mmCIF file with all atom_site columns, C-alpha atoms in Angstrom:
data_model
loop_
_atom_site.group_PDB
_atom_site.id
_atom_site.type_symbol
_atom_site.label_atom_id
_atom_site.label_alt_id
_atom_site.label_comp_id
_atom_site.label_asym_id
_atom_site.label_entity_id
_atom_site.label_seq_id
_atom_site.pdbx_PDB_ins_code
_atom_site.Cartn_x
_atom_site.Cartn_y
_atom_site.Cartn_z
_atom_site.occupancy
_atom_site.B_iso_or_equiv
_atom_site.pdbx_formal_charge
_atom_site.auth_seq_id
_atom_site.auth_comp_id
_atom_site.auth_asym_id
_atom_site.auth_atom_id
_atom_site.pdbx_PDB_model_num
ATOM 1   C CA . ALA Y 1 1   ? -1.155  -41.604 7.155   1.00 53.00 ? 138 ALA Y CA 1
ATOM 2   C CA . LYS Y 1 2   ? 2.388   -41.168 8.696   1.00 51.00 ? 139 LYS Y CA 1
ATOM 3   C CA . GLY Y 1 3   ? 3.090   -39.680 5.252   1.00 51.00 ? 140 GLY Y CA 1
ATOM 4   C CA . LYS Y 1 4   ? 0.839   -37.182 5.510   1.00 51.00 ? 141 LYS Y CA 1
ATOM 5   C CA . LYS Y 1 5   ? 1.733   -36.089 9.029   1.00 50.00 ? 142 LYS Y CA 1
ATOM 6   C CA . GLY Y 1 6   ? 5.298   -35.573 7.767   1.00 49.00 ? 143 GLY Y CA 1
ATOM 7   C CA . GLY Y 1 7   ? 3.957   -33.511 4.891   1.00 49.00 ? 144 GLY Y CA 1
ATOM 8   C CA . LYS Y 1 8   ? 2.245   -31.330 7.347   1.00 50.00 ? 145 LYS Y CA 1
ATOM 9   C CA . GLY Y 1 9   ? 5.392   -30.469 9.521   1.00 49.00 ? 146 GLY Y CA 1
ATOM 10  C CA . GLY Y 1 10  ? 7.104   -29.653 6.114   1.00 50.00 ? 147 GLY Y CA 1
ATOM 11  C CA . GLY Y 1 11  ? 4.131   -27.224 5.498   1.00 49.00 ? 148 GLY Y CA 1
ATOM 12  C CA . GLY Y 1 12  ? 5.117   -25.196 8.471   1.00 50.00 ? 149 GLY Y CA 1
ATOM 13  C CA . GLY Y 1 13  ? 8.148   -24.774 7.201   1.00 52.00 ? 150 GLY Y CA 1
ATOM 14  C CA . GLY Y 1 14  ? 6.662   -23.793 3.834   1.00 58.00 ? 151 GLY Y CA 1
ATOM 15  C CA . LYS Y 1 15  ? 4.977   -20.931 6.001   1.00 60.00 ? 152 LYS Y CA 1
ATOM 16  C CA . LYS Y 1 16  ? 8.198   -19.218 6.883   1.00 63.00 ? 153 LYS Y CA 1
ATOM 17  C CA . GLY Y 1 17  ? 9.214   -19.261 3.186   1.00 67.00 ? 154 GLY Y CA 1
ATOM 18  C CA . ASN Y 1 18  ? 6.090   -17.856 1.801   1.00 73.00 ? 155 ASN Y CA 1
ATOM 19  C CA . GLU Y 1 19  ? 5.979   -15.025 4.410   1.00 75.00 ? 156 GLU Y CA 1
ATOM 20  C CA . LYS Y 1 20  ? 9.777   -14.304 3.267   1.00 75.00 ? 157 LYS Y CA 1
ATOM 21  C CA . LYS Y 1 21  ? 8.708   -14.478 -0.401  1.00 76.00 ? 158 LYS Y CA 1
ATOM 22  C CA . ARG Y 1 22  ? 5.578   -12.360 0.352   1.00 78.00 ? 159 ARG Y CA 1
ATOM 23  C CA . ASN Y 1 23  ? 7.819   -9.583  2.227   1.00 86.00 ? 160 ASN Y CA 1
ATOM 24  C CA . THR Y 1 24  ? 9.983   -9.641  -0.875  1.00 87.00 ? 161 THR Y CA 1
ATOM 25  C CA . ALA Y 1 25  ? 7.180   -9.424  -3.107  1.00 86.00 ? 162 ALA Y CA 1
ATOM 26  C CA . ASP Y 1 26  ? 5.466   -6.354  -1.242  1.00 88.00 ? 163 ASP Y CA 1
ATOM 27  C CA . SER Y 1 27  ? 8.898   -4.727  -1.134  1.00 88.00 ? 164 SER Y CA 1
ATOM 28  C CA . ILE Y 1 28  ? 9.180   -5.082  -4.848  1.00 90.00 ? 165 ILE Y CA 1
ATOM 29  C CA . LYS Y 1 29  ? 5.471   -4.051  -5.344  1.00 90.00 ? 166 LYS Y CA 1
ATOM 30  C CA . GLU Y 1 30  ? 6.415   -0.736  -3.282  1.00 88.00 ? 167 GLU Y CA 1
ATOM 31  C CA . SER Y 1 31  ? 9.481   -0.116  -4.929  1.00 89.00 ? 168 SER Y CA 1
ATOM 32  C CA . ASN Y 1 32  ? 7.896   -0.330  -8.580  1.00 91.00 ? 169 ASN Y CA 1
ATOM 33  C CA . ALA Y 1 33  ? 4.746   2.031   -7.174  1.00 88.00 ? 170 ALA Y CA 1
ATOM 34  C CA . ALA Y 1 34  ? 7.129   4.378   -6.189  1.00 85.00 ? 171 ALA Y CA 1
ATOM 35  C CA . GLU Y 1 35  ? 9.454   4.236   -9.436  1.00 89.00 ? 172 GLU Y CA 1
ATOM 36  C CA . LYS Y 1 36  ? 5.846   4.441   -11.660 1.00 90.00 ? 173 LYS Y CA 1
ATOM 37  C CA . LEU Y 1 37  ? 4.974   7.590   -8.976  1.00 86.00 ? 174 LEU Y CA 1
ATOM 38  C CA . LYS Y 1 38  ? 8.156   9.117   -9.986  1.00 88.00 ? 175 LYS Y CA 1
ATOM 39  C CA . ARG Y 1 39  ? 8.084   9.039   -13.356 1.00 91.00 ? 176 ARG Y CA 1
ATOM 40  C CA . ASP Y 1 40  ? 4.343   10.102  -13.521 1.00 90.00 ? 177 ASP Y CA 1
ATOM 41  C CA . HIS Y 1 41  ? 5.510   13.116  -11.494 1.00 88.00 ? 178 HIS Y CA 1
ATOM 42  C CA . GLU Y 1 42  ? 8.443   13.872  -13.318 1.00 90.00 ? 179 GLU Y CA 1
ATOM 43  C CA . ARG Y 1 43  ? 6.284   13.425  -16.672 1.00 91.00 ? 180 ARG Y CA 1
ATOM 44  C CA . ASP Y 1 44  ? 3.936   16.287  -15.469 1.00 90.00 ? 181 ASP Y CA 1
ATOM 45  C CA . LEU Y 1 45  ? 6.544   18.264  -14.254 1.00 87.00 ? 182 LEU Y CA 1
ATOM 46  C CA . GLN Y 1 46  ? 7.659   18.482  -17.930 1.00 91.00 ? 183 GLN Y CA 1
ATOM 47  C CA . LYS Y 1 47  ? 4.220   18.592  -19.300 1.00 89.00 ? 184 LYS Y CA 1
ATOM 48  C CA . LEU Y 1 48  ? 3.911   21.645  -16.729 1.00 89.00 ? 185 LEU Y CA 1
ATOM 49  C CA . SER Y 1 49  ? 6.817   23.669  -17.477 1.00 88.00 ? 186 SER Y CA 1
ATOM 50  C CA . ASN Y 1 50  ? 5.794   23.617  -21.550 1.00 86.00 ? 187 ASN Y CA 1
ATOM 51  C CA . LEU Y 1 51  ? 2.917   25.069  -20.819 1.00 87.00 ? 188 LEU Y CA 1
ATOM 52  C CA . ARG Y 1 52  ? 2.632   29.372  -20.400 1.00 87.00 ? 189 ARG Y CA 1
ATOM 53  C CA . THR Y 1 53  ? -1.018  30.243  -20.984 1.00 90.00 ? 190 THR Y CA 1
ATOM 54  C CA . LEU Y 1 54  ? -4.004  29.682  -18.536 1.00 89.00 ? 191 LEU Y CA 1
ATOM 55  C CA . LYS Y 1 55  ? -6.136  28.111  -21.438 1.00 91.00 ? 192 LYS Y CA 1
ATOM 56  C CA . ALA Y 1 56  ? -3.238  25.679  -21.949 1.00 92.00 ? 193 ALA Y CA 1
ATOM 57  C CA . LEU Y 1 57  ? -3.106  24.822  -18.314 1.00 92.00 ? 194 LEU Y CA 1
ATOM 58  C CA . GLN Y 1 58  ? -6.819  24.690  -18.229 1.00 91.00 ? 195 GLN Y CA 1
ATOM 59  C CA . GLU Y 1 59  ? -6.698  21.997  -21.085 1.00 93.00 ? 196 GLU Y CA 1
ATOM 60  C CA . THR Y 1 60  ? -4.077  19.535  -19.846 1.00 91.00 ? 197 THR Y CA 1
ATOM 61  C CA . THR Y 1 61  ? -4.363  17.168  -17.420 1.00 93.00 ? 198 THR Y CA 1
ATOM 62  C CA . CYS Y 1 62  ? -2.085  15.663  -14.353 1.00 92.00 ? 199 CYS Y CA 1
ATOM 63  C CA . ASP Y 1 63  ? -1.317  11.918  -13.570 1.00 91.00 ? 200 ASP Y CA 1
ATOM 64  C CA . THR Y 1 64  ? -0.139  12.881  -9.863  1.00 92.00 ? 201 THR Y CA 1
ATOM 65  C CA . GLN Y 1 65  ? -1.827  14.516  -7.287  1.00 92.00 ? 202 GLN Y CA 1
ATOM 66  C CA . SER Y 1 66  ? 1.806   16.723  -7.032  1.00 92.00 ? 203 SER Y CA 1
ATOM 67  C CA . GLY Y 1 67  ? 1.163   17.422  -10.519 1.00 93.00 ? 204 GLY Y CA 1
ATOM 68  C CA . LYS Y 1 68  ? -2.679  18.713  -10.047 1.00 94.00 ? 205 LYS Y CA 1
ATOM 69  C CA . ILE Y 1 69  ? -1.562  21.015  -7.114  1.00 94.00 ? 206 ILE Y CA 1
ATOM 70  C CA . HIS Y 1 70  ? 1.259   22.615  -9.141  1.00 94.00 ? 207 HIS Y CA 1
ATOM 71  C CA . ARG Y 1 71  ? -1.026  22.631  -12.302 1.00 95.00 ? 208 ARG Y CA 1
ATOM 72  C CA . MET Y 1 72  ? -3.767  24.414  -9.968  1.00 95.00 ? 209 MET Y CA 1
ATOM 73  C CA . ILE Y 1 73  ? -1.091  27.142  -8.428  1.00 95.00 ? 210 ILE Y CA 1
ATOM 74  C CA . LYS Y 1 74  ? 0.569   27.665  -11.979 1.00 94.00 ? 211 LYS Y CA 1
ATOM 75  C CA . MET Y 1 75  ? -3.150  28.519  -12.991 1.00 95.00 ? 212 MET Y CA 1
ATOM 76  C CA . LEU Y 1 76  ? -3.708  30.640  -10.072 1.00 95.00 ? 213 LEU Y CA 1
ATOM 77  C CA . HIS Y 1 77  ? -0.198  32.513  -10.665 1.00 94.00 ? 214 HIS Y CA 1
ATOM 78  C CA . LEU Y 1 78  ? -1.082  33.459  -13.841 1.00 94.00 ? 215 LEU Y CA 1
ATOM 79  C CA . ALA Y 1 79  ? -4.385  34.534  -13.263 1.00 94.00 ? 216 ALA Y CA 1
ATOM 80  C CA . VAL Y 1 80  ? -3.445  36.840  -10.540 1.00 95.00 ? 217 VAL Y CA 1
ATOM 81  C CA . CYS Y 1 81  ? -0.762  38.153  -12.815 1.00 94.00 ? 218 CYS Y CA 1
ATOM 82  C CA . ASP Y 1 82  ? -3.081  38.755  -15.565 1.00 93.00 ? 219 ASP Y CA 1
ATOM 83  C CA . LEU Y 1 83  ? -5.365  40.737  -13.307 1.00 94.00 ? 220 LEU Y CA 1
ATOM 84  C CA . ARG Y 1 84  ? -2.374  42.989  -12.018 1.00 93.00 ? 221 ARG Y CA 1
ATOM 85  C CA . GLN Y 1 85  ? -1.128  43.849  -14.961 1.00 92.00 ? 222 GLN Y CA 1
ATOM 86  C CA . GLY Y 1 86  ? -4.660  44.499  -16.221 1.00 88.00 ? 223 GLY Y CA 1
ATOM 87  C CA . THR Y 1 87  ? -4.536  42.338  -19.278 1.00 88.00 ? 224 THR Y CA 1
ATOM 88  C CA . VAL Y 1 88  ? -7.920  42.048  -21.273 1.00 88.00 ? 225 VAL Y CA 1
ATOM 89  C CA . GLY Y 1 89  ? -10.027 39.141  -20.161 1.00 86.00 ? 226 GLY Y CA 1
ATOM 90  C CA . ALA Y 1 90  ? -8.437  38.872  -16.684 1.00 88.00 ? 227 ALA Y CA 1
ATOM 91  C CA . SER Y 1 91  ? -11.079 39.165  -14.109 1.00 91.00 ? 228 SER Y CA 1
ATOM 92  C CA . GLU Y 1 92  ? -11.200 38.314  -10.164 1.00 93.00 ? 229 GLU Y CA 1
ATOM 93  C CA . ALA Y 1 93  ? -13.945 36.437  -10.785 1.00 93.00 ? 230 ALA Y CA 1
ATOM 94  C CA . GLU Y 1 94  ? -11.227 33.909  -12.286 1.00 94.00 ? 231 GLU Y CA 1
ATOM 95  C CA . VAL Y 1 95  ? -8.822  34.270  -9.830  1.00 95.00 ? 232 VAL Y CA 1
ATOM 96  C CA . LEU Y 1 96  ? -11.367 33.140  -7.487  1.00 95.00 ? 233 LEU Y CA 1
ATOM 97  C CA . ASP Y 1 97  ? -12.627 30.339  -8.925  1.00 96.00 ? 234 ASP Y CA 1
ATOM 98  C CA . ILE Y 1 98  ? -9.025  28.987  -9.603  1.00 95.00 ? 235 ILE Y CA 1
ATOM 99  C CA . LEU Y 1 99  ? -8.489  29.691  -5.410  1.00 96.00 ? 236 LEU Y CA 1
ATOM 100 C CA . TRP Y 1 100 ? -11.560 27.965  -4.592  1.00 96.00 ? 237 TRP Y CA 1
ATOM 101 C CA . ALA Y 1 101 ? -10.910 24.691  -6.714  1.00 95.00 ? 238 ALA Y CA 1
ATOM 102 C CA . LEU Y 1 102 ? -7.400  24.598  -5.513  1.00 95.00 ? 239 LEU Y CA 1
ATOM 103 C CA . GLU Y 1 103 ? -8.530  24.762  -1.778  1.00 94.00 ? 240 GLU Y CA 1
ATOM 104 C CA . GLU Y 1 104 ? -11.432 22.149  -2.353  1.00 95.00 ? 241 GLU Y CA 1
ATOM 105 C CA . MET Y 1 105 ? -8.349  20.064  -3.029  1.00 95.00 ? 242 MET Y CA 1
ATOM 106 C CA . ASN Y 1 106 ? -7.849  17.662  -0.242  1.00 95.00 ? 243 ASN Y CA 1
ATOM 107 C CA . SER Y 1 107 ? -4.535  16.893  -1.194  1.00 94.00 ? 244 SER Y CA 1
ATOM 108 C CA . PHE Y 1 108 ? -3.949  20.657  -1.414  1.00 95.00 ? 245 PHE Y CA 1
ATOM 109 C CA . LYS Y 1 109 ? -5.403  21.144  2.199   1.00 94.00 ? 246 LYS Y CA 1
ATOM 110 C CA . SER Y 1 110 ? -3.494  18.876  3.671   1.00 94.00 ? 247 SER Y CA 1
ATOM 111 C CA . ALA Y 1 111 ? -0.195  19.165  2.115   1.00 94.00 ? 248 ALA Y CA 1
ATOM 112 C CA . ASP Y 1 112 ? -0.582  23.091  2.886   1.00 94.00 ? 249 ASP Y CA 1
ATOM 113 C CA . ASP Y 1 113 ? -1.054  22.066  6.351   1.00 95.00 ? 250 ASP Y CA 1
ATOM 114 C CA . GLU Y 1 114 ? 2.104   19.957  6.616   1.00 93.00 ? 251 GLU Y CA 1
ATOM 115 C CA . VAL Y 1 115 ? 3.917   22.840  5.093   1.00 93.00 ? 252 VAL Y CA 1
ATOM 116 C CA . ALA Y 1 116 ? 2.648   25.224  7.649   1.00 93.00 ? 253 ALA Y CA 1
ATOM 117 C CA . LYS Y 1 117 ? 3.000   22.875  10.366  1.00 93.00 ? 254 LYS Y CA 1
ATOM 118 C CA . GLU Y 1 118 ? 6.754   22.296  9.746   1.00 92.00 ? 255 GLU Y CA 1
ATOM 119 C CA . LYS Y 1 119 ? 7.271   25.986  9.397   1.00 91.00 ? 256 LYS Y CA 1
ATOM 120 C CA . ALA Y 1 120 ? 5.607   26.505  13.009  1.00 91.00 ? 257 ALA Y CA 1
ATOM 121 C CA . ALA Y 1 121 ? 8.028   23.888  14.028  1.00 90.00 ? 258 ALA Y CA 1
ATOM 122 C CA . LYS Y 1 122 ? 11.444  25.365  12.588  1.00 89.00 ? 259 LYS Y CA 1
ATOM 123 C CA . LYS Y 1 123 ? 10.104  28.539  14.312  1.00 90.00 ? 260 LYS Y CA 1
ATOM 124 C CA . GLU Y 1 124 ? 9.533   26.966  17.552  1.00 89.00 ? 261 GLU Y CA 1
ATOM 125 C CA . GLU Y 1 125 ? 12.952  25.374  17.189  1.00 88.00 ? 262 GLU Y CA 1
ATOM 126 C CA . LYS Y 1 126 ? 15.013  28.758  16.857  1.00 88.00 ? 263 LYS Y CA 1
ATOM 127 C CA . LYS Y 1 127 ? 13.062  30.330  19.848  1.00 87.00 ? 264 LYS Y CA 1
ATOM 128 C CA . GLU Y 1 128 ? 14.509  27.489  21.938  1.00 87.00 ? 265 GLU Y CA 1
ATOM 129 C CA . GLU Y 1 129 ? 17.841  27.700  20.320  1.00 86.00 ? 266 GLU Y CA 1
ATOM 130 C CA . LYS Y 1 130 ? 18.045  31.254  21.307  1.00 82.00 ? 267 LYS Y CA 1
ATOM 131 C CA . LYS Y 1 131 ? 16.485  30.758  25.058  1.00 81.00 ? 268 LYS Y CA 1
ATOM 132 C CA . SER Y 1 132 ? 19.424  27.963  25.007  1.00 81.00 ? 269 SER Y CA 1
ATOM 133 C CA . ASP Y 1 133 ? 22.015  30.575  23.888  1.00 78.00 ? 270 ASP Y CA 1
ATOM 134 C CA . LYS Y 1 134 ? 21.033  32.842  26.532  1.00 75.00 ? 271 LYS Y CA 1
ATOM 135 C CA . LYS Y 1 135 ? 21.236  30.186  29.160  1.00 74.00 ? 272 LYS Y CA 1
ATOM 136 C CA . ALA Y 1 136 ? 24.638  29.384  27.913  1.00 72.00 ? 273 ALA Y CA 1
ATOM 137 C CA . LYS Y 1 137 ? 26.282  32.979  28.259  1.00 72.00 ? 274 LYS Y CA 1
ATOM 138 C CA . LYS Y 1 138 ? 24.807  32.749  32.064  1.00 69.00 ? 275 LYS Y CA 1
ATOM 139 C CA . ASP Y 1 139 ? 26.028  29.398  32.942  1.00 62.00 ? 276 ASP Y CA 1
ATOM 140 C CA . PRO Y 1 140 ? 28.442  27.723  30.301  1.00 57.00 ? 277 PRO Y CA 1
ATOM 141 C CA . LYS Y 1 141 ? 29.185  24.581  32.579  1.00 57.00 ? 278 LYS Y CA 1
ATOM 142 C CA . LYS Y 1 142 ? 25.503  23.423  32.788  1.00 54.00 ? 279 LYS Y CA 1
ATOM 143 C CA . ASP Y 1 143 ? 25.175  24.180  29.039  1.00 50.00 ? 280 ASP Y CA 1
ATOM 144 C CA . LYS Y 1 144 ? 27.266  21.310  28.090  1.00 52.00 ? 281 LYS Y CA 1
ATOM 145 C CA . LYS Y 1 145 ? 25.346  18.673  29.786  1.00 52.00 ? 282 LYS Y CA 1
ATOM 146 C CA . SER Y 1 146 ? 22.102  19.824  28.308  1.00 53.00 ? 283 SER Y CA 1
ATOM 147 C CA . LYS Y 1 147 ? 22.894  20.213  24.732  1.00 53.00 ? 284 LYS Y CA 1
ATOM 148 C CA . GLY Y 1 148 ? 23.303  16.156  24.213  1.00 54.00 ? 285 GLY Y CA 1
ATOM 149 C CA . LYS Y 1 149 ? 19.529  16.402  25.824  1.00 54.00 ? 286 LYS Y CA 1
ATOM 150 C CA . GLU Y 1 150 ? 18.613  19.053  23.503  1.00 53.00 ? 287 GLU Y CA 1
ATOM 151 C CA . LYS Y 1 151 ? 19.700  17.463  20.392  1.00 52.00 ? 288 LYS Y CA 1
ATOM 152 C CA . ASP Y 1 152 ? 17.856  14.338  21.318  1.00 51.00 ? 289 ASP Y CA 1
ATOM 153 C CA . GLU Y 1 153 ? 14.414  16.409  21.730  1.00 52.00 ? 290 GLU Y CA 1
ATOM 154 C CA . LYS Y 1 154 ? 15.198  18.189  18.251  1.00 51.00 ? 291 LYS Y CA 1
ATOM 155 C CA . ALA Y 1 155 ? 15.780  14.716  16.346  1.00 48.00 ? 292 ALA Y CA 1
ATOM 156 C CA . GLU Y 1 156 ? 11.490  13.761  17.442  1.00 53.00 ? 293 GLU Y CA 1
ATOM 157 C CA . THR Y 1 157 ? 10.306  16.955  16.410  1.00 58.00 ? 294 THR Y CA 1
ATOM 158 C CA . LYS Y 1 158 ? 11.584  16.862  12.906  1.00 71.00 ? 295 LYS Y CA 1
ATOM 159 C CA . ILE Y 1 159 ? 8.591   16.661  10.626  1.00 77.00 ? 296 ILE Y CA 1
ATOM 160 C CA . VAL Y 1 160 ? 8.529   14.560  7.796   1.00 83.00 ? 297 VAL Y CA 1
ATOM 161 C CA . LEU Y 1 161 ? 6.555   15.721  4.322   1.00 86.00 ? 298 LEU Y CA 1
ATOM 162 C CA . SER Y 1 162 ? 4.621   13.735  2.457   1.00 87.00 ? 299 SER Y CA 1
ATOM 163 C CA . THR Y 1 163 ? 5.577   14.315  -1.914  1.00 87.00 ? 300 THR Y CA 1
ATOM 164 C CA . GLU Y 1 164 ? 2.362   16.465  -1.935  1.00 90.00 ? 301 GLU Y CA 1
ATOM 165 C CA . ALA Y 1 165 ? 3.938   18.455  1.070   1.00 91.00 ? 302 ALA Y CA 1
ATOM 166 C CA . ALA Y 1 166 ? 7.753   18.493  -0.020  1.00 90.00 ? 303 ALA Y CA 1
ATOM 167 C CA . THR Y 1 167 ? 6.427   19.782  -3.788  1.00 90.00 ? 304 THR Y CA 1
ATOM 168 C CA . LEU Y 1 168 ? 4.159   22.357  -2.609  1.00 92.00 ? 305 LEU Y CA 1
ATOM 169 C CA . LYS Y 1 169 ? 7.332   23.636  -0.386  1.00 92.00 ? 306 LYS Y CA 1
ATOM 170 C CA . SER Y 1 170 ? 9.523   23.779  -3.318  1.00 92.00 ? 307 SER Y CA 1
ATOM 171 C CA . LEU Y 1 171 ? 6.666   25.561  -5.528  1.00 91.00 ? 308 LEU Y CA 1
ATOM 172 C CA . TYR Y 1 172 ? 6.017   28.304  -2.420  1.00 92.00 ? 309 TYR Y CA 1
ATOM 173 C CA . LYS Y 1 173 ? 10.016  28.461  -2.147  1.00 91.00 ? 310 LYS Y CA 1
ATOM 174 C CA . ASP Y 1 174 ? 11.730  28.777  -5.956  1.00 90.00 ? 311 ASP Y CA 1
ATOM 175 C CA . GLY Y 1 175 ? 8.232   28.666  -8.174  1.00 89.00 ? 312 GLY Y CA 1
ATOM 176 C CA . GLY Y 1 176 ? 7.247   31.313  -10.349 1.00 88.00 ? 313 GLY Y CA 1
ATOM 177 C CA . ASP Y 1 177 ? 8.746   33.883  -12.758 1.00 89.00 ? 314 ASP Y CA 1
ATOM 178 C CA . SER Y 1 178 ? 9.523   37.550  -13.864 1.00 90.00 ? 315 SER Y CA 1
ATOM 179 C CA . ARG Y 1 179 ? 6.061   38.745  -12.507 1.00 90.00 ? 316 ARG Y CA 1
ATOM 180 C CA . GLY Y 1 180 ? 6.370   37.336  -9.167  1.00 92.00 ? 317 GLY Y CA 1
ATOM 181 C CA . THR Y 1 181 ? 6.174   33.901  -7.314  1.00 94.00 ? 318 THR Y CA 1
ATOM 182 C CA . TYR Y 1 182 ? 3.727   31.456  -6.798  1.00 94.00 ? 319 TYR Y CA 1
ATOM 183 C CA . ARG Y 1 183 ? 3.403   32.390  -3.012  1.00 94.00 ? 320 ARG Y CA 1
ATOM 184 C CA . ASP Y 1 184 ? 2.800   35.926  -3.369  1.00 95.00 ? 321 ASP Y CA 1
ATOM 185 C CA . SER Y 1 185 ? -0.120  35.120  -6.129  1.00 95.00 ? 322 SER Y CA 1
ATOM 186 C CA . LEU Y 1 186 ? -1.725  32.867  -3.548  1.00 95.00 ? 323 LEU Y CA 1
ATOM 187 C CA . LYS Y 1 187 ? -1.508  35.479  -0.670  1.00 95.00 ? 324 LYS Y CA 1
ATOM 188 C CA . TYR Y 1 188 ? -3.121  38.094  -2.840  1.00 95.00 ? 325 TYR Y CA 1
ATOM 189 C CA . ALA Y 1 189 ? -5.720  35.606  -4.203  1.00 95.00 ? 326 ALA Y CA 1
ATOM 190 C CA . ARG Y 1 190 ? -6.369  34.684  -0.380  1.00 94.00 ? 327 ARG Y CA 1
ATOM 191 C CA . LYS Y 1 191 ? -6.537  38.179  0.517   1.00 95.00 ? 328 LYS Y CA 1
ATOM 192 C CA . LEU Y 1 192 ? -8.933  39.343  -2.559  1.00 92.00 ? 329 LEU Y CA 1
ATOM 193 C CA . MET Y 1 193 ? -10.999 36.225  -1.154  1.00 91.00 ? 330 MET Y CA 1
ATOM 194 C CA . SER Y 1 194 ? -11.277 37.501  2.390   1.00 91.00 ? 331 SER Y CA 1
ATOM 195 C CA . GLY Y 1 195 ? -12.181 40.998  1.088   1.00 88.00 ? 332 GLY Y CA 1
ATOM 196 C CA . LYS Y 1 196 ? -14.842 39.457  -1.025  1.00 79.00 ? 333 LYS Y CA 1
ATOM 197 C CA . GLU Y 1 197 ? -16.310 37.581  2.365   1.00 72.00 ? 334 GLU Y CA 1
ATOM 198 C CA . ASN Y 1 198 ? -16.289 40.838  4.437   1.00 62.00 ? 335 ASN Y CA 1
#
């Protein structure tokens, strides 16, 4: 019986070891999942970069949410450009269908909201900088003390974007072709939809 008690005491030390192993195992699993997601996303981007027609984009599939968003935005862009240029077979209905499908995606909604919030936060930050610059001109001695406090506040308001939101932001910023940008195509489609609703 005494041997068993000693075994129990040793088991207590074993729990800490198990927790450590579990934490290590969890971190390895998380890093493996992140690596897989990155590889899948790169594969999606490669797949999408090779597709130039609306039909080809409609027939392909993507593994990641970011890839799905990218695919839908590229489809919308092609449909909008075809409509603007008067291409045979292009229609408002197709543009509106793609826009509706895109905006029904929960991942797109949340990513678009995150990008909008980040933009609003940056705009607010610029306003605050302008105000502090005006105050600095009035009283330069006071400004030196308040700058340290302002930097701390700015660090707190920094918004960290999810993978999908970061992808969407880069698509808005850099996405497009010789016919226009993805952002402009999205604006055009939304304007088209709001015109139909009225």
